[in-house]
Coordinates of N, CA and C in Angstrom, one line a residue:
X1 N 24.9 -8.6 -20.1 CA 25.5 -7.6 -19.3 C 27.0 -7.8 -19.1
X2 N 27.7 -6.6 -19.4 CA 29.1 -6.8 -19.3 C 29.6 -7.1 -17.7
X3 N 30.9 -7.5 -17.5 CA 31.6 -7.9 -16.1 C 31.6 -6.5 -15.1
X4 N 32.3 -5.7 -16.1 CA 32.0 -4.8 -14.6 C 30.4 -3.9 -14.7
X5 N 29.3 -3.9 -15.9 CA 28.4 -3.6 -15.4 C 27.7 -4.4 -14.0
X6 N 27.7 -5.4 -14.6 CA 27.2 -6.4 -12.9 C 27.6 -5.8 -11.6
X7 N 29.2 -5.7 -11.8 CA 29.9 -5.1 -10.4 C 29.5 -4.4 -10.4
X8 N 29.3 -3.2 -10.9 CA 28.9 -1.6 -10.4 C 27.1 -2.0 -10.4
X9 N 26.2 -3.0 -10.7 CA 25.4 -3.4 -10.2 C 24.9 -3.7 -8.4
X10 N 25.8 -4.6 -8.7 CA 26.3 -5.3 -6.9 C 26.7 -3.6 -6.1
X11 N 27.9 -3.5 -6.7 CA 27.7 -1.9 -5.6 C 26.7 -1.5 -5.0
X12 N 26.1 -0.9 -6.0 CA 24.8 -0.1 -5.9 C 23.9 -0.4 -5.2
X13 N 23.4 -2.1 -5.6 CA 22.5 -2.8 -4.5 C 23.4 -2.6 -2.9
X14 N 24.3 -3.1 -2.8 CA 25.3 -3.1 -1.5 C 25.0 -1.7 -1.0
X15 N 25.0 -0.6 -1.2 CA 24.7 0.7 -1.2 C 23.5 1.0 -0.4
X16 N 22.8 1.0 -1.5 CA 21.2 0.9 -1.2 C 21.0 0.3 0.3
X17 N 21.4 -1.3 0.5 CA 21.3 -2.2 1.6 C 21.8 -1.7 2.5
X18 N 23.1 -0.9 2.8 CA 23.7 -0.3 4.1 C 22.6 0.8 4.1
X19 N 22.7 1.8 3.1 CA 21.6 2.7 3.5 C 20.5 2.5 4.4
X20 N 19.7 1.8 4.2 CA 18.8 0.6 4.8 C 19.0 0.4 6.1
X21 N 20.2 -0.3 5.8 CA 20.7 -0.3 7.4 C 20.8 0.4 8.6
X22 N 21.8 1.7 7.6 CA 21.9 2.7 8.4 C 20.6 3.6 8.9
X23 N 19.6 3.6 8.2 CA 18.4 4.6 8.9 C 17.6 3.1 9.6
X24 N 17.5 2.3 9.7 CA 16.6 1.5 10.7 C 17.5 0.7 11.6
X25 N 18.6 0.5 11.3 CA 19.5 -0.2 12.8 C 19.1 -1.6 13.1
X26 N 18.3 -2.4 12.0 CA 18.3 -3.9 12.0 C 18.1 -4.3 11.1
X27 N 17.8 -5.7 10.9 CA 17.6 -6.6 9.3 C 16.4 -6.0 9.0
X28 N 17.1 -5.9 7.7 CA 15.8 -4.6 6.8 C 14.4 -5.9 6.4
X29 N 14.4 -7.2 6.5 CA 13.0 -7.8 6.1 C 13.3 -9.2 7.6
X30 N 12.1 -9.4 7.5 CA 11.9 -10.3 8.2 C 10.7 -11.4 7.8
X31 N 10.7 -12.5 7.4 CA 10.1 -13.5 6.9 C 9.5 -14.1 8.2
X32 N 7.7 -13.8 7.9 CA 7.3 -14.2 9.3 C 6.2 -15.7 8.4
X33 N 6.1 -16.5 9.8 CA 5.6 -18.1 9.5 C 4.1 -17.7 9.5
X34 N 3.3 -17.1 10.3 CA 2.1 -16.9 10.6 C 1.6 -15.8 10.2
X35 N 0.5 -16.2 9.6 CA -0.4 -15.2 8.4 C -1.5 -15.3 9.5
X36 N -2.6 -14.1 8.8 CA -3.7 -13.8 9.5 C -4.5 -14.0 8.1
X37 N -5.8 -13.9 8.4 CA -7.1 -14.6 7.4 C -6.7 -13.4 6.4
X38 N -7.3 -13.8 5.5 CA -7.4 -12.5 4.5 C -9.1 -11.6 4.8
X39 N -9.0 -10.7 4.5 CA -10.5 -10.0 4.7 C -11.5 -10.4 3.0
X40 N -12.8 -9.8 2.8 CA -13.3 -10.2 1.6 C -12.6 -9.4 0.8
X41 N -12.1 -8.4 1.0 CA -11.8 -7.2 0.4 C -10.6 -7.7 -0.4
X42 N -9.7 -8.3 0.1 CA -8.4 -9.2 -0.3 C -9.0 -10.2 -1.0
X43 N -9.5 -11.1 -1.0 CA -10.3 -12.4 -1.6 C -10.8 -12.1 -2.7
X44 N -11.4 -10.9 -3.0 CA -11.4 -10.3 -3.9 C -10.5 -9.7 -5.0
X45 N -9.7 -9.2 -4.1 CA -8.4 -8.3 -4.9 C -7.4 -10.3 -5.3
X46 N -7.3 -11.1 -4.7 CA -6.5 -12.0 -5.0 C -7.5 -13.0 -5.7
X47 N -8.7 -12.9 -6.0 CA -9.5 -14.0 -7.1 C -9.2 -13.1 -8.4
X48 N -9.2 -11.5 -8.4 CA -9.2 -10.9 -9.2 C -7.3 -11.4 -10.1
X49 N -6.5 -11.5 -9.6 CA -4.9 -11.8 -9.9 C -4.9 -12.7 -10.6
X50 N -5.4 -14.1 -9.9 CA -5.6 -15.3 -10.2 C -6.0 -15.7 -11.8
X51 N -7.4 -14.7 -11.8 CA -8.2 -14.9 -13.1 C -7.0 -14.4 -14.6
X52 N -6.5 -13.2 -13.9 CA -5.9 -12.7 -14.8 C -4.0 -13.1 -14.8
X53 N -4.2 -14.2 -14.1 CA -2.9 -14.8 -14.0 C -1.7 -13.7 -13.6
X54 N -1.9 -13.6 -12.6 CA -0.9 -12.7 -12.0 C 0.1 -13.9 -11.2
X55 N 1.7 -13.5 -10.9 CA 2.4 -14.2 -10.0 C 2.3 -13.1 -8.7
X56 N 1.9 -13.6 -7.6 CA 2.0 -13.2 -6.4 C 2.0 -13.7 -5.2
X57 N 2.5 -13.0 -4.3 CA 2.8 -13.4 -2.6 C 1.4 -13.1 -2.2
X58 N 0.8 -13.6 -1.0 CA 0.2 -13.1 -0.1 C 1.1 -12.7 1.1
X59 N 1.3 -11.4 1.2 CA 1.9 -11.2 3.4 C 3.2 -12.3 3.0
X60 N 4.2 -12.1 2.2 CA 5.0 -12.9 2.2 C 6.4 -12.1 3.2
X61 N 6.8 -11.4 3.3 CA 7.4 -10.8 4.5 C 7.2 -9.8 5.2
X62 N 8.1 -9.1 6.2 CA 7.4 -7.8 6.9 C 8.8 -7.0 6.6
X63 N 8.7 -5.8 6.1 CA 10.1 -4.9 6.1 C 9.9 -4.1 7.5
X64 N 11.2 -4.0 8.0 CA 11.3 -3.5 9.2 C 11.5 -1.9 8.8
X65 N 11.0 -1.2 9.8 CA 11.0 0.6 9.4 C 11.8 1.0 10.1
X66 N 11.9 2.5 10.0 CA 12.5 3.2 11.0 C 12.0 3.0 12.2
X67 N 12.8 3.1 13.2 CA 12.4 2.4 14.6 C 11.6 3.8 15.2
X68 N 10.6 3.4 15.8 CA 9.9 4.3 17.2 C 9.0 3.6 17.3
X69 N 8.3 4.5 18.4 CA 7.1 3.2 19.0 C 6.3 3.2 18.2
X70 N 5.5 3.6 16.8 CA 3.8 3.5 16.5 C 4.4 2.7 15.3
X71 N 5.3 2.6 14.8 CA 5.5 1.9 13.0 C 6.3 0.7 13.1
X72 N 6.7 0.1 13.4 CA 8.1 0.0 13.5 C 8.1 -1.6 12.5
X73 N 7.4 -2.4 11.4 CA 7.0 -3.1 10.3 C 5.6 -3.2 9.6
X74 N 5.9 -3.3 8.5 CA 4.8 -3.4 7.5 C 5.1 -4.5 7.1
X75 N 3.8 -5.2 6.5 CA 3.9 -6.7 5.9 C 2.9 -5.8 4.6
X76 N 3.3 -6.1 3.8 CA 2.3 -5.5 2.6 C 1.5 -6.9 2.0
X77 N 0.2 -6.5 1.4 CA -1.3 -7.9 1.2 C -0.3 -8.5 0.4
X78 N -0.2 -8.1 -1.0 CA 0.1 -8.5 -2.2 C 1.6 -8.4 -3.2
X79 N 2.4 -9.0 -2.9 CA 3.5 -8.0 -3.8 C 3.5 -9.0 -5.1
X80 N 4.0 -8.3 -6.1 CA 3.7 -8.5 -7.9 C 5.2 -8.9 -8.2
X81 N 5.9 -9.8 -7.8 CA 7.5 -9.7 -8.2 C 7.7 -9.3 -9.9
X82 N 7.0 -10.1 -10.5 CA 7.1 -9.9 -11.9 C 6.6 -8.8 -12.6
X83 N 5.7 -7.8 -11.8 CA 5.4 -6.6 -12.3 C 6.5 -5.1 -12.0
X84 N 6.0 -4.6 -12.8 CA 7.2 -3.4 -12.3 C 6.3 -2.2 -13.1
X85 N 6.9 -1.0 -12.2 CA 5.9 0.5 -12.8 C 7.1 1.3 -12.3
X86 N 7.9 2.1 -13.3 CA 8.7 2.8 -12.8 C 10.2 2.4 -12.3
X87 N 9.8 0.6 -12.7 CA 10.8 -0.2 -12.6 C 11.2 -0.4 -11.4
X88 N 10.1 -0.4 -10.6 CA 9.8 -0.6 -9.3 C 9.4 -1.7 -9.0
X89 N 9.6 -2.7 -8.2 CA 8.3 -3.9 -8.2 C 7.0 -3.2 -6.9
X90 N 6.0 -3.9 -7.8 CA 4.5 -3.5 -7.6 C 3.8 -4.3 -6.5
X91 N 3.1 -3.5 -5.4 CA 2.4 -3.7 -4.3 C 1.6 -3.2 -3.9
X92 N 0.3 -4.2 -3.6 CA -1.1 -3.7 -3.8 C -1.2 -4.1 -2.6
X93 N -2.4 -3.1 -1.8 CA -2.8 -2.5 -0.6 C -3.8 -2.5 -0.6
X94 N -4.8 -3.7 -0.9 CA -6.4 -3.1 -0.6 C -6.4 -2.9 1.0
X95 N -7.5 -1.9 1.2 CA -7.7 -1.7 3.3 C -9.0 -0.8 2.7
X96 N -9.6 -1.9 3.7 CA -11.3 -1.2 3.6 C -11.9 -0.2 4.7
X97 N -11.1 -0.4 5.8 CA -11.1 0.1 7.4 C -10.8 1.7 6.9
X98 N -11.6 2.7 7.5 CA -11.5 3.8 7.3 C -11.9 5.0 8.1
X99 N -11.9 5.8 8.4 CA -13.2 6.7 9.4 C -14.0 6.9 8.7
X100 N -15.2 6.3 9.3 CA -16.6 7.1 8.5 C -16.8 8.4 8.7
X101 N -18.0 8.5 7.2 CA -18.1 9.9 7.5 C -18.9 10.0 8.4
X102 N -19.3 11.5 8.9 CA -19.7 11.4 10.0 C -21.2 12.0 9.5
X103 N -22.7 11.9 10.4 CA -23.6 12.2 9.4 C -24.2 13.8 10.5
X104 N -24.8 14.4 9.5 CA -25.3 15.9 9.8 C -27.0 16.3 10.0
X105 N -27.6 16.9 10.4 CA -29.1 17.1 10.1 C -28.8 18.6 9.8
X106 N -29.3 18.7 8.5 CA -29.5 20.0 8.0 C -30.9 20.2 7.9
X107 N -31.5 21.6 8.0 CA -32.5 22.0 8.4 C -32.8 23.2 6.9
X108 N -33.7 22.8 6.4 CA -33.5 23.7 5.3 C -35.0 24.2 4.9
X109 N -35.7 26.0 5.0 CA -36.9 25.3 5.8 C -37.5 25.1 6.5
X110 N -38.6 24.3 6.2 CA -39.1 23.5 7.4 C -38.8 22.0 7.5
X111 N -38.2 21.7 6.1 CA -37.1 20.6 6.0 C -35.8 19.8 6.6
X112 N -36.5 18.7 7.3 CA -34.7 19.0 7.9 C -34.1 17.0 7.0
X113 N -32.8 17.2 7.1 CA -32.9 15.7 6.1 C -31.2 15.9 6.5
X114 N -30.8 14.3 6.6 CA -29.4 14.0 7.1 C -28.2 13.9 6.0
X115 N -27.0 14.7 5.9 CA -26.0 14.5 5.0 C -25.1 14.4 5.6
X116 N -23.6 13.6 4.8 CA -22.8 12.9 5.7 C -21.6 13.7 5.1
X117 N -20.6 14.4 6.1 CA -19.7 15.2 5.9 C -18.3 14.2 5.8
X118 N -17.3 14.8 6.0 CA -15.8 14.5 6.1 C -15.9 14.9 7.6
X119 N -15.2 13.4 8.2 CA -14.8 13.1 10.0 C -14.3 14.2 10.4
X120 N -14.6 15.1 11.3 CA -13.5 15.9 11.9 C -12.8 15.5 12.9
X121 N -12.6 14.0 13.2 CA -11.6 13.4 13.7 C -11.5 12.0 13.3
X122 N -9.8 11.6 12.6 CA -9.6 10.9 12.0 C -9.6 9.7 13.1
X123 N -9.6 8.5 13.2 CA -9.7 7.5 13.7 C -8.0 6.7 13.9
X124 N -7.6 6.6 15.1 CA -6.3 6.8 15.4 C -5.7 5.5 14.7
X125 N -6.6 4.3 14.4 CA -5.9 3.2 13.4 C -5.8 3.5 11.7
X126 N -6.7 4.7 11.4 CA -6.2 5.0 10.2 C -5.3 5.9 10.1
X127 N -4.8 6.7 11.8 CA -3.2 7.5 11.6 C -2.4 6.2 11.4
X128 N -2.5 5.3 12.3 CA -1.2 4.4 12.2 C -0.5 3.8 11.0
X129 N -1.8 3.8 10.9 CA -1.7 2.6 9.4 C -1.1 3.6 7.9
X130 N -1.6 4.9 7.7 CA -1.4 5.5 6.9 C 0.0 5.9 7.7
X131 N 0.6 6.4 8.9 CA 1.8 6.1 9.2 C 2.9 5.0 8.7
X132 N 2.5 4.3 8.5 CA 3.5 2.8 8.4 C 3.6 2.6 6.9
X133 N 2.3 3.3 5.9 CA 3.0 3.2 4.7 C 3.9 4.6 4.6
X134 N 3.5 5.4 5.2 CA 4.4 6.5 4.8 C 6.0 6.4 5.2
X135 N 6.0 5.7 6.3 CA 7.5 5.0 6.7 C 7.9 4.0 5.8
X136 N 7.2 3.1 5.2 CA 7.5 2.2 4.2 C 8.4 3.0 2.9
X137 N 7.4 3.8 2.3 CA 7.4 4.3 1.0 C 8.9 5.3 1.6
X138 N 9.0 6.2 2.5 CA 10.3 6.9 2.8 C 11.5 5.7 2.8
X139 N 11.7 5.0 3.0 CA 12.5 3.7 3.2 C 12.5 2.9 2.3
X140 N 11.9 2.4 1.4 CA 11.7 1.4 0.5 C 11.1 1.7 -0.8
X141 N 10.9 2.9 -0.3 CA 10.2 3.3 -2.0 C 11.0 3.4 -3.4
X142 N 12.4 3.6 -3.1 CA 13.1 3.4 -4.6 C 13.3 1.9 -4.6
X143 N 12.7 0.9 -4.3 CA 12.4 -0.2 -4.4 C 10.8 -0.7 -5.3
X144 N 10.0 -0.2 -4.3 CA 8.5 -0.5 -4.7 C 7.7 0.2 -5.0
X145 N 6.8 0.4 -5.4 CA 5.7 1.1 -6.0 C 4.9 0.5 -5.5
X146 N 3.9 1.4 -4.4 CA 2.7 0.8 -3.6 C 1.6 1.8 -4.4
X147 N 0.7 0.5 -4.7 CA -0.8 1.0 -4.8 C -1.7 0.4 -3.8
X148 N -2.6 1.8 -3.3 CA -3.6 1.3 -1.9 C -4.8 1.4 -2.9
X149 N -5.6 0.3 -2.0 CA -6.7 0.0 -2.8 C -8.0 0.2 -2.4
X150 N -9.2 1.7 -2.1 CA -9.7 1.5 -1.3 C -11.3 1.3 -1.6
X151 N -12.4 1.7 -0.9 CA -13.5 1.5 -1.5 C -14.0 3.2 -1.9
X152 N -15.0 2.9 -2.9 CA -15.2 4.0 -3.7 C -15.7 5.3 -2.5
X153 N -16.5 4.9 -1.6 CA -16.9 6.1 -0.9 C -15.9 6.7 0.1
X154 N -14.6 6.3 -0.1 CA -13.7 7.0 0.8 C -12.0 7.3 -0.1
X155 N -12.4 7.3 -1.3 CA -11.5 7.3 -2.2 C -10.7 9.0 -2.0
X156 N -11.7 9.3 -2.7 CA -11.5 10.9 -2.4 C -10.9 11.4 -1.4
X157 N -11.4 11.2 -0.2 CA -10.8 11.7 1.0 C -9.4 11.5 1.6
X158 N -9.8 9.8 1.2 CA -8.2 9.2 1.6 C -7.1 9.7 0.5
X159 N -7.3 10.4 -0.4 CA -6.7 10.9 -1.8 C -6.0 12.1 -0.8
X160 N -6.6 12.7 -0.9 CA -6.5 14.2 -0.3 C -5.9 14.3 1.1
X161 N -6.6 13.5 1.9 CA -6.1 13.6 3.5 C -4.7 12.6 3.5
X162 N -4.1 11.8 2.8 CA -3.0 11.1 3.2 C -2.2 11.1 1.5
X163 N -1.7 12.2 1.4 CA -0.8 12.5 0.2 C 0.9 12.0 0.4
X164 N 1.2 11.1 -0.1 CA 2.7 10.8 0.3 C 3.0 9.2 0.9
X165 N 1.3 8.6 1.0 CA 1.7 7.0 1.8 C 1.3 6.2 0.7
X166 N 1.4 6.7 -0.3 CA 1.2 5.8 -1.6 C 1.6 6.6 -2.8
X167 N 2.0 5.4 -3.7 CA 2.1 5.7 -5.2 C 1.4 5.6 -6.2
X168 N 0.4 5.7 -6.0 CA -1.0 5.5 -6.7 C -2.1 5.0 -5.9
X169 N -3.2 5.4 -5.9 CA -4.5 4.9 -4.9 C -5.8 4.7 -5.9
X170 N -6.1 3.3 -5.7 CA -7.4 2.9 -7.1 C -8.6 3.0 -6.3
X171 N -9.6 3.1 -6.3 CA -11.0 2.8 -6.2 C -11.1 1.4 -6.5
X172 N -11.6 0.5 -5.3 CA -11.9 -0.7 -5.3 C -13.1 -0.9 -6.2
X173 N -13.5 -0.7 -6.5 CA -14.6 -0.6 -8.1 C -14.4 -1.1 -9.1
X174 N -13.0 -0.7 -9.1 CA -12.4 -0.2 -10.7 C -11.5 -1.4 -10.7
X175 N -11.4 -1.9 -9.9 CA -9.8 -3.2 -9.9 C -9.8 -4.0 -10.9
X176 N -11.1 -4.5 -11.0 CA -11.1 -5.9 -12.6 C -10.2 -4.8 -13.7
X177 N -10.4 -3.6 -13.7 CA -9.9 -3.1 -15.2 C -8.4 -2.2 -15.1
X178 N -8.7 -2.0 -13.4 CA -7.2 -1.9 -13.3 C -6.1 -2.6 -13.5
X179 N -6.4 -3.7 -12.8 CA -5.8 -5.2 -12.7 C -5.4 -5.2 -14.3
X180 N -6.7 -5.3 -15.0 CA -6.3 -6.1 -16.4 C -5.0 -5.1 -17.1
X181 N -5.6 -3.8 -17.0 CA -4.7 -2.8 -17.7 C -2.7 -2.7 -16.9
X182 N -3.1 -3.0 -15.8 CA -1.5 -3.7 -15.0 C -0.8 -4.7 -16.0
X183 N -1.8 -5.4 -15.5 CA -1.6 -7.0 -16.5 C -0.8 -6.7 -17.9
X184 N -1.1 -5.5 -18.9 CA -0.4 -5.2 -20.0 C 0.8 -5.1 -19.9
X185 N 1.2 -4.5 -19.1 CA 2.2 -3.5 -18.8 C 3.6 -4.6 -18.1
X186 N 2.9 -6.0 -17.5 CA 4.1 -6.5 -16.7 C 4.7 -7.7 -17.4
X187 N 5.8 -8.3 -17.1 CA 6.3 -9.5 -17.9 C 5.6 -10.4 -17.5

């Protein structure tokens, strides 16, 4: 790389960083000492990395967001430094926590038999949480490329109902071949 591409490199980054600055009004990361357990859901998703020799963080820092009261950092599970999509570096989001559906008695008949609809009220930790990536990804997203990773019976919905707090969303099902087919693609 030539001398002043670097510079005009450095700019850019320098750029980007006040940007940063300027919409959240503090240190854009914060490197916290105390981790919380991983769930199975993660133990999973990180035995699956391991096998397939992936380099990664667990919850290795928290980016600070736009300030207000309900968002105001995300620590993301997994980040991929060595991976890149879009020349982005890669971050995986399994979350198993979700609103259930909610179940129905339909009467069909003289038949009556239980089927499980879409919540007509969402559960106020899956606003939050789907909040804080969407503040992430507005903020950080010409940076990273977040994949959420959820379980198969709530794929769909969380597809549909939260358009914009991710950059791709897998079915936890599918991860061994997701994973591998990642795996192609990164240095």
């Amino acid at each position: 790389m030539q001398p002043t591409a670097r510079l005009q490199l450095l700019r850019d980054h320098l750029r980007f960083w006040k940007r940063i600055y300027d919409k959240i009004q503090r240190p854009p990361i914060v490197f916290d000492v105390v981790s919380r357990e991983e769930s199975t859901f993660e133990q999973n998703i990180r035995t699956e990395l391991e096998e397939l020799r992936f380099l990664f963080a667990f919850e290795p820092h928290s980016f600070n967001l736009a300030e207000d009261q309900r968002a105001p950092r995300y620590t993301p599970d997994f980040v991929l430094p060595n991976c890149r999509k879009n020349g982005k570096i890669v971050i995986l989001e399994p979350h198993g926590f979700w609103t259930r559906l909610e179940r129905r008695v339909v009467k069909l008949g003289h038949e009556r038999f239980s089927i499980f609809v879409r919540p007509t009220r969402l559960d106020p930790d899956e606003l939050r949480f789907v909040d804080k990536l969407r503040k992430f990804r507005n903020t950080w997203g010409g940076l990273h490329h977040l994949i959420l990773i959820v379980p198969s019976s709530v794929k769909d919905r969380v597809e549909e109902d939260h358009r914009g707090a991710f950059d791709e969303i897998w079915d936890g099902g599918d991860v061994p071949k997701l994973l591998f087919d990642l795996r192609k693609r990164c240095n």
